[in-house]
Amino acid sequence: MKNTKYVFVTGGVTSSLGKGIIAASLAKLLQERGYSVTIQKLDPYINIDPGTLNPYEHGECFVTDDGAETDLDLGHYERFLNIPTSQANNVTTGRIYQSVINKERKGEYLGKTVQVIPHITDEIKRRIQLLGNTGEFDIVITEIGGTVGDIESLPYVESVRQLLWELGHNNAIVVHLTLIPYLAAAGELKTKPTQHSVKMLMQSGVSPDILVCRTEHKISDSIKNKLALFCNVKKEDVIESIDAETIYDVPNLMLREGLDKVVLKKLELTNNKQPELKEWNNFLKGFKNPKNTIEIGLIGKYVELHDAYKSISESFIHAGAKNNVKVNINWIHSEDLTIDNVPKRLKNLNGIIVAPGFGERGIEGKIEAVKYARENNIPFLGICLGMQMAVIEFSRNVLGLQHANSTEMNNKTPFPVIDLMEEQKSVTNFGGTMRLGAWDCKLAKNSKVRSIYNKKEVISERHRHRYEFNNNYLTQIEKAGMIATGKNPKTNLVEVIEIPSHPWFIGVQYHPEYKSTVLNPHPLFVDFIKASLEHSLN
């Protein structure tokens, strides 16, 4: 079995410094050097997972192949590394405590008093090492959510302290991400917040091996020397992380700063293979040198917080680079759309995407957006709820089924073209009970969607929903011109709809955005952007 090495990434001074991006960038560089790497996220909140959280609270809920509802940082990990994550890649305090309490109820602690130390910390350490113990990975990078000094993060920091001692200095290290603020009035970069952050970490018994310093301005040698002196690290272990034009620049910036070299040296791993980032830089070239610009309207219910649709916006970046196109996303709140203002609000768009979501709010605006795209031959992509809105709009305005709806929005609708799955009707708990994770979909011959997927007959895509296309209306809807071109081979549930008479009109029940990566842009997004570009040139 491999002697797995561990890298812990902590954060100080303030949140939102980009621990996930630093972790993913480091992992990318180590992967380029030939190492097998994975990343996990430890989240200090008490929810079991983000599945029941409002997107305004926590941004997007990312879903893995095995059906885990996880933090959006796992999306970054997959997009950077081009390998799937799993339930083991995201651990929350809620899940830790749930596991410990279940063991206590079963009597597994033999009547002992259950405490944070050792029982909670032992469970955290067990979860941290799950991926390493598989023998699949040379290096496991563990990102600890929150900021050093937060009460809820203390058990995680204590668990790291114990693991550093148990595993040994050459098998586990700590990378501490911190902020070097610039005071405009003084015209200086200030190191004191970082000093205090490191001091707080050291008070918990953990001394950082490497400092990664977020900054708006270049860090001078004198500042690096000062940080090294006061934070108990070598000068070469102080890494500058200057503000980047895009998160996809960060691997190159970290390569230039030598973060991967320092990490390998600390872990006593020898490697002379220089990261080339060839495919990565080809992507960046396409992204930064577009030949055309298109306007895409993203119709959603949570558009004030762009992180609520993080995987979708990143998928547009991947697909745009593939097509040498700059994709301008017009964030349009579905609650603001009415039958009267839709022509004015959407008239300059080259493509329209109706985004996923839950609940009744803003539904009529989404339906109006679908109608406008359908009647005006604008490329349309509906994802999950967006596909359901397309079915409702078609049923109302083409079939004449007035008041057609989903039973999620109106359980007394006379035409429930979208309905709850039979096995969902007895569900009382909301967490983790939807149709989740990877499901197969069989694509119809001669369909647009099959040609987009390179003529594959069966594809696998990730799901996160509770309501489905009601097959009782399938014959009626298909006769009118909306065709179900993708179905689950076992359940016969509709996964894909399209309108062949329209230039590009596709709705999917699954979430293609979860599988789009830098090196493998999702084909649906690539073709949607291509169609939108053609629309812009006509």
Coordinates of C-alpha atoms in Angstrom, one line a residue:
M1 CA 0.0 0.0 0.0
K2 CA 1.1 3.5 -0.7
N3 CA 2.5 5.7 2.1
T4 CA 0.0 8.4 1.6
K5 CA 1.2 12.0 2.4
Y6 CA -1.2 14.6 3.8
V7 CA -1.3 18.4 3.2
F8 CA -3.7 20.4 5.4
V9 CA -4.8 23.8 4.2
T10 CA -6.0 26.3 6.8
G11 CA -7.1 29.9 6.5
G12 CA -6.6 33.0 8.6
V13 CA -7.5 36.6 9.0
T14 CA -10.6 36.5 6.9
S15 CA -12.9 34.1 5.0
S16 CA -13.2 33.9 1.2
L17 CA -9.4 34.1 0.6
G18 CA -9.6 31.1 -1.7
K19 CA -8.4 28.1 0.2
G20 CA -10.3 25.9 -2.3
I21 CA -8.5 27.4 -5.3
I22 CA -5.1 27.2 -3.6
A23 CA -5.7 23.6 -2.7
A24 CA -7.0 22.8 -6.2
S25 CA -4.0 24.6 -7.8
L26 CA -1.5 22.8 -5.6
A27 CA -3.2 19.5 -6.4
K28 CA -3.1 20.3 -10.2
L29 CA 0.7 21.0 -10.0
L30 CA 1.3 17.8 -8.1
Q31 CA -0.9 15.8 -10.5
E32 CA 1.2 17.3 -13.4
R33 CA 4.3 15.9 -11.7
G34 CA 2.8 12.4 -11.9
Y35 CA 1.3 12.1 -8.4
S36 CA -2.1 10.7 -7.7
V37 CA -3.8 13.4 -5.7
T38 CA -7.3 14.0 -4.2
I39 CA -8.7 16.9 -2.2
Q40 CA -11.3 16.8 0.6
K41 CA -13.2 19.6 2.4
L42 CA -13.9 19.6 6.1
D43 CA -16.9 22.0 6.8
P44 CA -17.4 23.2 10.4
Y45 CA -21.2 23.7 10.2
I46 CA -23.6 21.4 11.9
N47 CA -25.8 20.6 8.9
I48 CA -25.3 17.0 7.8
D49 CA -24.7 18.4 4.3
P50 CA -25.6 21.5 2.3
G51 CA -28.5 19.7 0.7
T52 CA -31.2 21.5 2.8
L53 CA -29.4 24.9 2.8
N54 CA -30.9 27.8 0.9
P55 CA -28.5 28.7 -1.9
Y56 CA -28.3 32.3 -0.4
E57 CA -26.8 30.7 2.7
H58 CA -24.1 28.5 1.1
G59 CA -24.1 29.0 -2.6
E60 CA -24.5 26.0 -4.9
C61 CA -24.9 22.5 -3.6
F62 CA -22.6 20.3 -5.7
V63 CA -23.5 16.6 -6.3
T64 CA -21.0 13.7 -6.8
D65 CA -21.5 10.5 -8.8
D66 CA -22.3 8.6 -5.6
G67 CA -25.1 11.0 -4.7
A68 CA -23.4 13.1 -2.0
E69 CA -24.7 16.6 -1.6
T70 CA -21.5 18.6 -1.0
D71 CA -19.8 22.0 -0.7
L72 CA -19.3 23.9 -3.9
D73 CA -15.5 23.7 -3.4
L74 CA -15.7 20.0 -4.6
G75 CA -16.8 21.5 -7.9
H76 CA -13.5 23.4 -8.1
Y77 CA -11.6 20.2 -7.2
E78 CA -13.2 18.3 -10.0
R79 CA -12.9 21.1 -12.6
F80 CA -9.1 21.5 -11.8
L81 CA -8.2 17.8 -11.4
N82 CA -10.6 16.3 -14.0
I83 CA -11.3 13.3 -11.6
P84 CA -14.5 12.6 -9.7
T85 CA -15.0 13.2 -6.0
S86 CA -17.2 11.2 -3.6
Q87 CA -18.9 11.3 -0.2
A88 CA -15.5 10.8 1.4
N89 CA -14.3 14.1 0.0
N90 CA -16.7 16.3 2.1
V91 CA -17.1 16.0 5.8
T92 CA -19.2 18.2 8.0
T93 CA -19.4 18.6 11.8
G94 CA -23.0 17.5 11.6
R95 CA -21.9 14.2 10.0
I96 CA -19.1 13.7 12.5
Y97 CA -21.4 14.2 15.5
Q98 CA -24.1 12.1 13.9
S99 CA -21.6 9.2 13.5
V100 CA -20.4 9.5 17.1
I101 CA -23.9 9.8 18.6
N102 CA -25.0 6.7 16.6
K103 CA -22.0 4.8 17.9
E104 CA -22.9 5.9 21.5
R105 CA -26.5 4.8 21.1
K106 CA -25.3 1.4 19.9
G107 CA -23.0 1.1 23.0
E108 CA -19.8 1.0 21.0
Y109 CA -18.0 3.2 23.5
L110 CA -18.6 0.6 26.3
G111 CA -20.2 3.0 28.7
K112 CA -17.4 5.6 28.5
T113 CA -18.1 9.3 28.7
V114 CA -18.2 10.6 25.1
Q115 CA -16.2 13.8 24.7
V116 CA -14.8 16.0 22.0
I117 CA -11.3 14.6 22.8
P118 CA -10.8 11.8 22.0
H119 CA -14.1 10.7 20.4
I120 CA -15.0 13.6 18.1
T121 CA -11.3 14.1 17.1
D122 CA -10.9 10.4 16.5
E123 CA -13.8 10.4 14.2
I124 CA -12.4 13.4 12.3
K125 CA -9.0 11.7 12.0
R126 CA -10.7 8.6 10.7
R127 CA -12.6 10.6 8.1
I128 CA -9.5 12.4 7.0
Q129 CA -7.6 9.2 6.4
L130 CA -10.4 7.3 4.6
L131 CA -9.2 8.4 1.2
G132 CA -5.5 7.8 2.1
N133 CA -6.3 4.3 3.3
T134 CA -7.7 3.3 0.0
G135 CA -4.2 3.0 -1.4
E136 CA -5.3 5.0 -4.5
F137 CA -3.6 8.3 -3.7
D138 CA 0.0 9.5 -3.1
I139 CA -1.2 12.8 -1.6
V140 CA -4.4 13.8 0.1
I141 CA -5.0 17.5 0.4
T142 CA -7.4 18.5 3.2
E143 CA -9.0 21.9 3.2
I144 CA -10.4 23.0 6.6
G145 CA -13.3 25.3 6.2
G146 CA -13.7 28.5 8.2
T147 CA -11.0 30.7 9.7
V148 CA -8.5 29.8 12.4
G149 CA -9.8 31.1 15.7
D150 CA -13.5 30.2 14.9
I151 CA -14.9 28.1 17.8
E152 CA -16.4 25.6 15.4
S153 CA -13.0 24.9 13.7
L154 CA -11.2 24.0 17.0
P155 CA -11.9 20.3 16.9
Y156 CA -10.5 20.1 13.3
V157 CA -7.4 22.0 14.2
E158 CA -6.9 19.8 17.2
S159 CA -7.3 16.7 15.0
V160 CA -4.7 18.1 12.6
R161 CA -2.3 18.6 15.6
Q162 CA -2.7 15.0 16.6
L163 CA -2.3 13.7 13.0
L164 CA 0.9 15.8 12.5
W165 CA 2.3 14.1 15.6
E166 CA 1.1 10.6 14.7
L167 CA 2.1 10.7 11.1
G168 CA 5.5 12.4 11.4
H169 CA 6.9 15.7 10.0
N170 CA 7.7 14.2 6.6
N171 CA 4.2 12.7 6.1
A172 CA 1.9 15.6 7.0
I173 CA 2.3 19.4 6.6
V174 CA 0.2 22.5 7.1
V175 CA -0.2 25.2 4.4
H176 CA -1.7 28.3 6.0
L177 CA -3.5 30.8 3.7
T178 CA -3.5 34.3 5.0
L179 CA -4.0 38.0 4.0
I180 CA -1.5 40.7 3.7
P181 CA -3.7 43.8 3.5
Y182 CA -2.6 47.0 1.8
L183 CA -3.3 50.3 3.6
A184 CA -3.7 53.0 1.0
A185 CA -3.4 55.8 3.5
A186 CA 0.0 54.5 4.6
G187 CA 0.9 53.1 1.2
E188 CA 2.1 49.9 2.9
L189 CA 1.4 46.2 3.0
K190 CA 0.8 45.1 6.6
T191 CA 2.0 41.8 8.0
K192 CA 0.5 42.1 11.5
P193 CA -2.8 40.3 10.7
T194 CA -0.8 37.3 9.4
Q195 CA 1.4 37.3 12.5
H196 CA -1.7 37.2 14.7
S197 CA -3.3 34.5 12.6
V198 CA -0.2 32.3 12.8
K199 CA 0.1 33.0 16.6
M200 CA -3.5 31.9 17.0
L201 CA -2.8 28.7 15.0
M202 CA 0.3 28.0 17.1
Q203 CA -1.7 28.5 20.3
S204 CA -3.7 25.4 19.2
G205 CA -0.4 23.5 18.9
V206 CA -0.1 23.7 15.1
S207 CA 2.8 25.5 13.5
P208 CA 2.4 26.2 9.7
D209 CA 5.0 24.8 7.4
I210 CA 4.2 27.1 4.5
L211 CA 2.5 30.5 4.4
V212 CA 0.5 31.4 1.2
C213 CA -0.1 35.2 1.4
R214 CA -3.0 36.7 -0.5
T215 CA -2.1 40.2 -1.6
E216 CA -3.1 43.0 -4.0
H217 CA 0.5 44.1 -4.5
K218 CA 3.9 42.3 -4.9
I219 CA 5.4 41.1 -1.6
S220 CA 9.0 42.4 -1.2
D221 CA 11.9 40.3 0.1
S222 CA 11.9 42.4 3.2
I223 CA 8.3 41.5 3.9
K224 CA 9.1 37.8 3.3
N225 CA 12.0 38.0 5.7
K226 CA 9.8 39.6 8.3
L227 CA 7.1 37.0 7.9
A228 CA 9.7 34.2 8.1
L229 CA 11.2 35.6 11.3
F230 CA 7.9 36.2 13.1
C231 CA 6.0 33.2 11.8
N232 CA 8.8 30.6 12.4
V233 CA 9.1 29.5 8.7
K234 CA 11.9 29.8 6.1
K235 CA 11.8 32.6 3.6
E236 CA 11.4 30.1 0.8
D237 CA 8.2 28.9 2.6
V238 CA 6.5 32.3 2.2
I239 CA 4.5 32.1 -1.0
E240 CA 3.0 35.1 -2.7
S241 CA -0.6 34.7 -4.0
I242 CA -1.3 37.9 -5.8
D243 CA -4.8 38.8 -7.0
A244 CA -5.4 37.0 -10.4
E245 CA -7.5 37.9 -13.4
T246 CA -9.2 34.5 -13.2
I247 CA -9.0 31.5 -10.8
Y248 CA -7.6 29.5 -13.7
D249 CA -4.4 31.6 -13.6
V250 CA -3.6 30.4 -10.0
P251 CA -1.9 27.1 -10.9
N252 CA 0.6 29.1 -13.1
L253 CA 1.1 31.7 -10.4
M254 CA 1.7 28.9 -7.8
L255 CA 4.1 27.2 -10.2
R256 CA 6.0 30.4 -10.6
E257 CA 6.2 30.8 -6.8
G258 CA 7.4 27.2 -6.4
L259 CA 4.6 26.1 -4.1
D260 CA 4.7 22.5 -5.4
K261 CA 8.5 22.3 -5.0
V262 CA 8.3 23.5 -1.4
V263 CA 5.6 21.0 -0.6
L264 CA 7.5 18.1 -2.1
K265 CA 10.6 19.1 -0.2
K266 CA 8.7 19.1 3.1
L267 CA 7.1 15.8 2.4
E268 CA 10.5 14.3 1.3
L269 CA 9.2 13.4 -2.1
T270 CA 11.7 13.5 -5.0
N271 CA 10.4 14.4 -8.4
N272 CA 12.2 16.0 -11.3
K273 CA 9.3 16.2 -13.7
Q274 CA 8.4 19.8 -14.3
P275 CA 4.7 20.6 -14.6
E276 CA 4.0 21.7 -18.2
L277 CA 0.3 22.5 -17.9
K278 CA 0.1 22.2 -21.7
E279 CA -3.6 21.5 -22.0
W280 CA -4.4 23.8 -19.2
N281 CA -2.6 26.7 -20.9
N282 CA -4.3 25.8 -24.2
F283 CA -7.6 26.3 -22.4
L284 CA -6.4 29.7 -21.0
K285 CA -5.3 30.8 -24.4
G286 CA -8.8 30.1 -25.8
F287 CA -10.4 31.8 -22.8
K288 CA -8.3 34.9 -22.9
N289 CA -8.2 35.4 -26.7
P290 CA -11.8 35.1 -27.8
K291 CA -12.7 35.8 -31.4
N292 CA -16.3 36.6 -30.7
T293 CA -18.6 37.7 -27.8
I294 CA -22.1 36.4 -27.1
E295 CA -24.8 37.3 -24.6
I296 CA -26.4 34.5 -22.6
G297 CA -29.4 35.1 -20.3
L298 CA -29.3 33.0 -17.2
I299 CA -32.8 33.0 -15.8
G300 CA -32.8 32.1 -12.1
K301 CA -34.2 32.6 -8.7
Y302 CA -31.0 33.2 -6.8
V303 CA -29.1 35.4 -9.2
E304 CA -28.1 38.0 -6.6
L305 CA -25.6 35.4 -5.4
H306 CA -23.7 34.1 -8.4
D307 CA -22.2 31.3 -6.4
A308 CA -25.7 29.7 -6.4
Y309 CA -25.0 28.8 -10.0
K310 CA -21.2 28.3 -9.8
S311 CA -20.9 25.2 -11.8
I312 CA -23.1 26.6 -14.6
S313 CA -21.1 29.9 -14.9
E314 CA -17.8 27.8 -14.9
S315 CA -19.2 25.5 -17.6
F316 CA -19.8 28.6 -19.7
I317 CA -16.1 29.5 -19.3
H318 CA -15.0 26.0 -20.3
A319 CA -17.4 25.9 -23.3
G320 CA -16.6 29.5 -24.3
A321 CA -12.9 28.7 -24.4
K322 CA -13.5 25.7 -26.6
N323 CA -15.5 27.8 -29.0
N324 CA -13.0 30.8 -28.8
V325 CA -16.0 32.9 -27.5
K326 CA -16.4 35.2 -24.6
V327 CA -19.6 34.4 -22.9
N328 CA -21.3 37.4 -21.2
I329 CA -23.8 36.1 -18.7
N330 CA -26.8 38.3 -18.2
W331 CA -28.1 37.4 -14.7
I332 CA -31.8 37.8 -14.9
H333 CA -34.1 37.3 -11.8
S334 CA -37.1 35.3 -12.9
E335 CA -39.3 37.2 -10.4
D336 CA -38.7 40.4 -12.4
L337 CA -39.9 38.8 -15.7
T338 CA -43.5 39.4 -16.8
I339 CA -45.5 38.8 -20.0
D340 CA -45.1 42.5 -20.7
N341 CA -41.4 43.1 -20.1
V342 CA -39.9 39.8 -21.4
P343 CA -39.5 41.0 -25.1
K344 CA -37.6 44.1 -23.8
R345 CA -35.5 42.2 -21.2
L346 CA -34.5 39.3 -23.5
K347 CA -34.4 40.7 -27.0
N348 CA -30.6 41.1 -27.2
L349 CA -29.7 37.6 -26.0
N350 CA -28.1 35.0 -28.2
G351 CA -29.0 32.1 -25.9
I352 CA -31.3 31.5 -22.9
I353 CA -30.7 29.1 -20.0
V354 CA -33.4 28.5 -17.4
A355 CA -31.6 27.4 -14.3
P356 CA -32.4 24.8 -11.6
G357 CA -34.2 25.7 -8.4
F358 CA -36.9 24.7 -6.0
G359 CA -40.3 26.1 -5.0
E360 CA -42.9 28.3 -6.5
R361 CA -41.2 31.7 -6.4
G362 CA -40.3 33.1 -9.8
I363 CA -41.8 30.2 -11.7
E364 CA -44.1 32.3 -14.1
G365 CA -41.1 34.4 -15.1
K366 CA -39.2 31.3 -16.1
I367 CA -42.2 30.1 -18.1
E368 CA -42.3 33.4 -20.0
A369 CA -38.6 33.2 -20.7
V370 CA -39.1 29.6 -22.2
K371 CA -41.9 30.8 -24.3
Y372 CA -39.9 33.7 -25.7
A373 CA -36.9 31.4 -26.5
R374 CA -39.3 28.9 -28.2
E375 CA -41.2 31.4 -30.3
N376 CA -38.2 33.5 -31.3
N377 CA -35.9 30.6 -32.3
I378 CA -33.3 31.5 -29.6
P379 CA -31.1 28.6 -28.5
F380 CA -32.5 27.3 -25.2
L381 CA -31.1 25.1 -22.5
G382 CA -33.3 24.1 -19.5
I383 CA -31.6 22.3 -16.6
C384 CA -33.7 20.3 -14.1
L385 CA -36.4 22.8 -13.0
G386 CA -35.6 24.6 -16.3
M387 CA -36.6 21.5 -18.3
Q388 CA -39.7 21.1 -16.2
M389 CA -40.6 24.7 -17.0
A390 CA -40.2 24.0 -20.7
V391 CA -42.6 21.1 -20.5
I392 CA -45.2 23.3 -18.6
E393 CA -44.9 26.1 -21.1
F394 CA -45.3 23.8 -24.0
S395 CA -48.3 22.1 -22.4
R396 CA -50.0 25.4 -21.7
N397 CA -49.3 27.3 -24.9
V398 CA -49.0 24.6 -27.6
L399 CA -51.3 21.8 -26.3
G400 CA -53.7 24.3 -24.8
L401 CA -53.7 22.6 -21.4
Q402 CA -54.5 25.8 -19.5
H403 CA -53.2 25.8 -15.9
A404 CA -50.8 22.9 -16.6
N405 CA -48.2 22.8 -13.9
S406 CA -46.0 20.8 -11.6
T407 CA -47.5 19.5 -8.4
E408 CA -44.6 21.1 -6.6
M409 CA -46.1 24.5 -7.4
N410 CA -49.8 23.6 -7.5
N411 CA -50.8 20.2 -6.1
K412 CA -54.4 20.8 -7.4
T413 CA -53.4 21.5 -11.0
P414 CA -55.8 19.8 -13.5
F415 CA -52.9 18.9 -15.7
P416 CA -49.9 17.7 -13.6
V417 CA -47.4 17.4 -16.5
I418 CA -44.7 17.3 -13.8
D419 CA -45.4 15.2 -10.8
L420 CA -43.8 13.6 -7.7
M421 CA -42.3 10.2 -8.1
E422 CA -44.4 7.5 -6.5
E423 CA -41.7 6.5 -4.1
Q424 CA -41.2 10.2 -3.1
K425 CA -44.8 10.6 -1.9
S426 CA -44.1 8.9 1.5
V427 CA -40.9 10.9 2.1
T428 CA -41.0 13.2 5.2
N429 CA -37.3 14.1 5.7
F430 CA -35.9 16.5 3.1
G431 CA -32.2 15.8 3.5
G432 CA -30.6 13.3 1.1
T433 CA -33.9 11.9 -0.1
M434 CA -34.1 13.2 -3.7
R435 CA -33.0 11.3 -6.8
L436 CA -29.3 12.0 -6.4
G437 CA -26.1 11.1 -8.1
A438 CA -25.3 9.3 -11.4
W439 CA -28.1 7.7 -13.4
D440 CA -28.0 6.3 -16.9
C441 CA -29.9 7.9 -19.8
K442 CA -30.5 6.2 -23.1
L443 CA -30.5 8.6 -26.0
A444 CA -32.9 8.3 -29.0
K445 CA -31.4 7.6 -32.5
N446 CA -31.2 10.6 -34.8
S447 CA -31.8 13.0 -32.0
K448 CA -29.9 16.3 -31.6
V449 CA -28.8 15.3 -28.1
R450 CA -27.3 12.0 -29.3
S451 CA -25.2 13.8 -31.9
I452 CA -24.1 16.2 -29.2
Y453 CA -22.9 13.3 -27.1
N454 CA -20.8 12.0 -29.9
K455 CA -23.5 9.5 -30.9
K456 CA -23.3 7.6 -27.5
E457 CA -26.4 5.5 -26.9
V458 CA -26.1 5.5 -23.1
I459 CA -24.7 8.4 -21.0
S460 CA -24.4 8.8 -17.2
E461 CA -25.3 12.2 -15.6
R462 CA -25.8 13.5 -12.1
H463 CA -29.2 14.3 -10.7
R464 CA -30.7 16.3 -7.8
H465 CA -34.5 16.5 -7.9
R466 CA -37.7 15.1 -6.6
Y467 CA -40.2 15.8 -9.3
E468 CA -40.4 14.1 -12.8
F469 CA -41.9 14.4 -16.2
N470 CA -45.4 12.7 -15.9
N471 CA -45.4 10.0 -18.6
N472 CA -49.2 10.1 -18.7
Y473 CA -48.9 13.1 -20.9
L474 CA -45.9 11.9 -23.0
T475 CA -47.9 10.7 -26.1
Q476 CA -49.9 14.0 -26.2
I477 CA -46.8 16.2 -25.8
E478 CA -44.8 14.2 -28.5
K479 CA -47.6 14.4 -31.0
A480 CA -47.5 18.2 -30.6
G481 CA -43.7 18.3 -31.4
M482 CA -41.8 18.1 -28.1
I483 CA -39.9 14.8 -28.1
A484 CA -38.5 12.8 -25.2
T485 CA -35.1 12.0 -26.6
G486 CA -33.5 10.7 -23.5
K487 CA -35.0 8.2 -20.9
N488 CA -33.7 6.2 -18.0
P489 CA -33.4 2.6 -19.3
K490 CA -34.7 1.0 -16.1
T491 CA -37.4 3.4 -14.9
N492 CA -38.4 4.9 -18.3
L493 CA -38.4 8.3 -16.7
V494 CA -37.9 11.2 -19.2
E495 CA -34.4 12.7 -18.9
V496 CA -34.2 14.8 -22.1
I497 CA -36.7 16.7 -24.2
E498 CA -36.1 18.6 -27.4
I499 CA -38.1 20.4 -30.1
P500 CA -36.7 19.2 -33.5
S501 CA -38.4 22.1 -35.4
H502 CA -36.5 24.6 -33.3
P503 CA -32.8 25.5 -34.1
W504 CA -31.6 24.4 -30.6
F505 CA -34.1 23.7 -27.9
I506 CA -33.1 21.1 -25.2
G507 CA -34.2 20.5 -21.7
V508 CA -32.4 18.0 -19.4
Q509 CA -33.7 16.6 -16.1
Y510 CA -30.1 16.1 -14.9
H511 CA -27.3 18.6 -14.1
P512 CA -24.7 18.6 -16.9
E513 CA -22.8 21.4 -15.2
Y514 CA -21.5 19.1 -12.5
K515 CA -19.4 17.2 -15.0
S516 CA -17.8 20.0 -16.9
T517 CA -14.1 20.4 -16.3
V518 CA -11.3 22.5 -17.8
L519 CA -9.9 19.6 -19.8
N520 CA -13.3 18.2 -20.6
P521 CA -15.9 20.9 -21.2
H522 CA -19.4 19.4 -21.1
P523 CA -20.6 18.7 -24.7
L524 CA -24.1 20.1 -24.0
F525 CA -22.6 23.5 -23.0
V526 CA -20.1 23.4 -25.9
D527 CA -22.9 22.8 -28.4
F528 CA -25.2 25.4 -26.8
I529 CA -22.5 28.0 -27.0
K530 CA -21.8 27.1 -30.6
A531 CA -25.5 27.5 -31.4
S532 CA -25.7 30.8 -29.6
L533 CA -22.7 32.0 -31.5
E534 CA -24.4 31.1 -34.8
H535 CA -27.5 33.0 -33.6
S536 CA -25.3 36.1 -32.9
L537 CA -23.8 36.0 -36.4
N538 CA -27.1 35.7 -38.2

